[in-house]
Amino acid sequence: MTSKIARFALAAAITLTIGSVSTRVLGHGSVTPQKVDTTGLKPLGDTWLTVNPYRGDPVAIKIGMSAYGQNCARCHGLEVISGGIAPDLRYLDAGEAGDEWFIGRYQHGSARDGKVFMPPFGPVLGQETGWAIRSYLDTVHQE
Ligand code: HEC
């Protein structure tokens, strides 16, 4: 027999547990890619390009900055300053020289020996978002 009080206590305990679990997940940063609104960017179709079609476009840079903050900063660092858990993306080759390497990593992520170092973003966020992030990264590039 479950009394009303016991049922109430159980419900409260479950609520508390769910509450603390979701706080914990948020605290560590969820790894689910966050959809990005690419309104204002020219659609690029299904074939992945190897050169950034948006370079220098202020709209792309703005979208890319926000997309970076939502999807990349938790590993690569706020404002692209790495805290050491993932490479510092300010030092990627700038411009065309680094485009293909960048988009390959973005699209496929990185895994070795069955361990995922970086999840793939291509299938979920698409190349428009990838090239927007690349446009932003070019603006913070360091030699
Ligand atoms: C879960 C953590 C994580 C997230 C989130 C993440 N990365 Fe990475 N990324 C890594 C790690 C770790 C590496 C190094 C991989 C290796 O050593 O193979 C890496 C490597 C890279 C590289 C190659 C860097 C180099 O110096 O060669 C690029 C480019 C890159 N990430 C872009 C991105 C972008 C863009 C995003 C957001 C859309 C992103 N990453 C999100 C962890 C992450």
Short mmCIF file of C-alpha atoms and ligand atoms in Angstrom, two decimals:
data_model
loop_
_atom_site.label_atom_id
_atom_site.label_comp_id
_atom_site.label_asym_id
_atom_site.label_seq_id
_atom_site.Cartn_x
_atom_site.Cartn_y
_atom_site.Cartn_z
CA MET A 1 0.00 0.00 0.00
CA THR A 2 1.42 3.37 -0.96
CA SER A 3 0.19 6.22 1.17
CA LYS A 4 -0.37 9.64 -0.32
CA ILE A 5 2.60 10.98 1.62
CA ALA A 6 4.90 8.25 0.34
CA ARG A 7 3.78 8.90 -3.21
CA PHE A 8 4.37 12.61 -2.74
CA ALA A 9 7.85 11.94 -1.34
CA LEU A 10 8.66 9.68 -4.27
CA ALA A 11 7.51 12.28 -6.80
CA ALA A 12 9.57 14.95 -5.00
CA ALA A 13 12.64 12.71 -4.99
CA ILE A 14 12.27 12.03 -8.71
CA THR A 15 11.86 15.72 -9.45
CA LEU A 16 14.96 16.52 -7.41
CA THR A 17 16.96 13.80 -9.15
CA ILE A 18 15.95 14.96 -12.62
CA GLY A 19 16.69 18.53 -11.59
CA SER A 20 20.19 17.77 -10.38
CA VAL A 21 20.98 15.51 -13.34
CA SER A 22 20.06 18.18 -15.87
CA THR A 23 22.05 20.80 -13.95
CA ARG A 24 25.04 18.51 -14.03
CA VAL A 25 24.70 17.88 -17.77
CA LEU A 26 24.41 21.61 -18.43
CA GLY A 27 27.39 22.27 -16.17
CA HIS A 28 29.59 20.05 -18.32
CA GLY A 29 28.12 21.30 -21.57
CA SER A 30 25.81 19.05 -23.55
CA VAL A 31 27.43 17.45 -26.58
CA THR A 32 24.27 17.63 -28.69
CA PRO A 33 24.92 20.00 -31.62
CA GLN A 34 22.82 23.16 -31.35
CA LYS A 35 20.87 24.06 -34.49
CA VAL A 36 21.97 27.32 -36.02
CA ASP A 37 19.79 29.81 -37.92
CA THR A 38 21.55 30.39 -41.25
CA THR A 39 19.02 32.86 -42.67
CA GLY A 40 20.90 35.38 -44.81
CA LEU A 41 23.53 32.90 -46.05
CA LYS A 42 23.49 31.61 -49.61
CA PRO A 43 22.40 27.90 -49.54
CA LEU A 44 25.23 25.64 -50.73
CA GLY A 45 23.55 22.37 -51.63
CA ASP A 46 24.71 18.85 -50.79
CA THR A 47 28.18 18.79 -52.33
CA TRP A 48 30.76 19.83 -49.76
CA LEU A 49 33.02 22.65 -50.94
CA THR A 50 36.73 22.82 -50.09
CA VAL A 51 37.06 26.62 -50.21
CA ASN A 52 35.07 29.00 -48.00
CA PRO A 53 32.40 30.71 -50.13
CA TYR A 54 31.54 33.25 -47.39
CA ARG A 55 34.99 34.58 -46.45
CA GLY A 56 34.79 38.17 -45.23
CA ASP A 57 30.98 38.29 -45.37
CA PRO A 58 29.85 40.16 -42.21
CA VAL A 59 26.60 38.15 -41.98
CA ALA A 60 28.53 34.86 -42.10
CA ILE A 61 31.01 36.12 -39.50
CA LYS A 62 28.19 37.06 -37.12
CA ILE A 63 26.36 33.74 -37.56
CA GLY A 64 29.67 31.89 -37.25
CA MET A 65 30.55 33.62 -34.01
CA SER A 66 27.28 32.58 -32.43
CA ALA A 67 27.49 29.04 -33.85
CA TYR A 68 31.03 28.72 -32.50
CA GLY A 69 29.87 29.81 -29.04
CA GLN A 70 27.07 27.26 -29.02
CA ASN A 71 28.90 24.27 -30.51
CA CYS A 72 32.67 24.58 -30.29
CA ALA A 73 33.57 26.84 -27.35
CA ARG A 74 32.99 24.16 -24.70
CA CYS A 75 36.03 22.28 -26.03
CA HIS A 76 37.99 24.84 -28.07
CA GLY A 77 37.53 27.68 -25.58
CA LEU A 78 35.53 30.90 -25.24
CA GLU A 79 36.49 33.45 -27.88
CA VAL A 80 38.64 30.73 -29.50
CA ILE A 81 41.22 30.82 -26.71
CA SER A 82 41.83 27.17 -25.90
CA GLY A 83 42.17 26.08 -22.29
CA GLY A 84 44.15 23.05 -23.44
CA ILE A 85 41.56 20.26 -23.85
CA ALA A 86 41.36 20.77 -27.63
CA PRO A 87 43.59 22.55 -30.18
CA ASP A 88 43.56 26.36 -30.29
CA LEU A 89 41.75 27.15 -33.54
CA ARG A 90 43.29 30.63 -33.81
CA TYR A 91 46.42 28.93 -35.15
CA LEU A 92 44.77 27.04 -38.00
CA ASP A 93 46.16 28.06 -41.40
CA ALA A 94 44.19 31.14 -42.47
CA GLY A 95 42.32 31.50 -45.75
CA GLU A 96 42.22 28.89 -48.50
CA ALA A 97 45.29 27.08 -47.20
CA GLY A 98 43.36 25.91 -44.12
CA ASP A 99 39.84 25.60 -45.50
CA GLU A 100 39.85 21.97 -46.57
CA TRP A 101 41.43 20.72 -43.33
CA PHE A 102 38.97 22.78 -41.31
CA ILE A 103 35.85 21.59 -43.12
CA GLY A 104 37.00 17.95 -43.01
CA ARG A 105 37.30 18.06 -39.22
CA TYR A 106 34.02 19.93 -38.87
CA GLN A 107 32.23 17.46 -41.12
CA HIS A 108 33.66 14.19 -39.76
CA GLY A 109 35.02 15.05 -36.31
CA SER A 110 37.95 13.05 -35.01
CA ALA A 111 38.16 9.52 -33.58
CA ARG A 112 41.07 7.16 -32.95
CA ASP A 113 41.20 3.69 -31.41
CA GLY A 114 37.44 3.73 -30.85
CA LYS A 115 37.63 6.97 -28.85
CA VAL A 116 35.77 10.06 -30.07
CA PHE A 117 37.92 13.18 -29.65
CA MET A 118 35.51 15.41 -31.48
CA PRO A 119 31.98 14.55 -32.69
CA PRO A 120 31.06 15.03 -36.39
CA PHE A 121 29.03 18.19 -37.02
CA GLY A 122 28.48 17.95 -40.76
CA PRO A 123 25.42 15.70 -40.79
CA VAL A 124 23.61 17.73 -38.14
CA LEU A 125 24.53 21.36 -38.76
CA GLY A 126 25.33 21.34 -42.48
CA GLN A 127 28.05 23.11 -44.45
CA GLU A 128 26.51 26.61 -44.36
CA THR A 129 27.09 26.68 -40.58
CA GLY A 130 30.56 25.16 -41.00
CA TRP A 131 31.70 27.84 -43.44
CA ALA A 132 30.15 30.56 -41.28
CA ILE A 133 32.26 29.33 -38.33
CA ARG A 134 35.30 29.26 -40.61
CA SER A 135 34.61 32.89 -41.62
CA TYR A 136 34.53 33.86 -37.94
CA LEU A 137 37.72 31.92 -37.15
CA ASP A 138 39.59 33.80 -39.90
CA THR A 139 38.85 37.04 -38.03
CA VAL A 140 40.60 35.83 -34.86
CA HIS A 141 43.50 34.10 -36.63
CA GLN A 142 46.98 34.32 -35.06
CA GLU A 143 50.30 33.40 -36.70
C1 HEC B 1 33.82 17.46 -27.45
C2 HEC B 1 34.88 18.42 -27.68
C3 HEC B 1 34.91 19.13 -29.01
C4 HEC B 1 33.92 19.88 -29.61
C5 HEC B 1 32.52 20.17 -29.09
C6 HEC B 1 34.50 20.39 -30.83
N1 HEC B 1 35.78 19.94 -30.98
FE1 HEC B 1 37.01 20.32 -32.53
N2 HEC B 1 38.44 19.11 -31.71
C7 HEC B 1 38.35 18.51 -30.48
C8 HEC B 1 39.58 17.75 -30.23
C9 HEC B 1 39.88 16.95 -28.97
C10 HEC B 1 40.39 17.92 -31.36
C11 HEC B 1 41.75 17.27 -31.63
C12 HEC B 1 41.44 16.01 -32.38
C13 HEC B 1 42.61 15.08 -32.56
O1 HEC B 1 43.60 15.21 -31.86
O2 HEC B 1 42.46 14.21 -33.45
C14 HEC B 1 39.65 18.81 -32.26
C15 HEC B 1 40.14 19.23 -33.49
C16 HEC B 1 39.53 20.18 -34.29
C17 HEC B 1 40.09 20.73 -35.51
C18 HEC B 1 41.49 20.43 -36.06
C19 HEC B 1 42.45 21.32 -35.29
C20 HEC B 1 43.90 21.22 -35.70
O3 HEC B 1 44.73 21.99 -35.13
O4 HEC B 1 44.25 20.41 -36.54
C21 HEC B 1 39.19 21.62 -36.00
C22 HEC B 1 39.33 22.45 -37.27
C23 HEC B 1 38.04 21.61 -35.12
N3 HEC B 1 38.30 20.73 -34.08
C24 HEC B 1 36.92 22.39 -35.28
C25 HEC B 1 35.80 22.35 -34.43
C26 HEC B 1 34.61 23.13 -34.66
C27 HEC B 1 34.42 24.12 -35.79
C28 HEC B 1 33.74 22.79 -33.65
C29 HEC B 1 32.32 23.29 -33.46
C30 HEC B 1 31.41 23.15 -34.57
C31 HEC B 1 34.40 21.81 -32.82
N4 HEC B 1 35.64 21.58 -33.32
C32 HEC B 1 33.83 21.23 -31.70
C33 HEC B 1 37.29 18.57 -29.61
C34 HEC B 1 36.08 19.18 -29.88
#
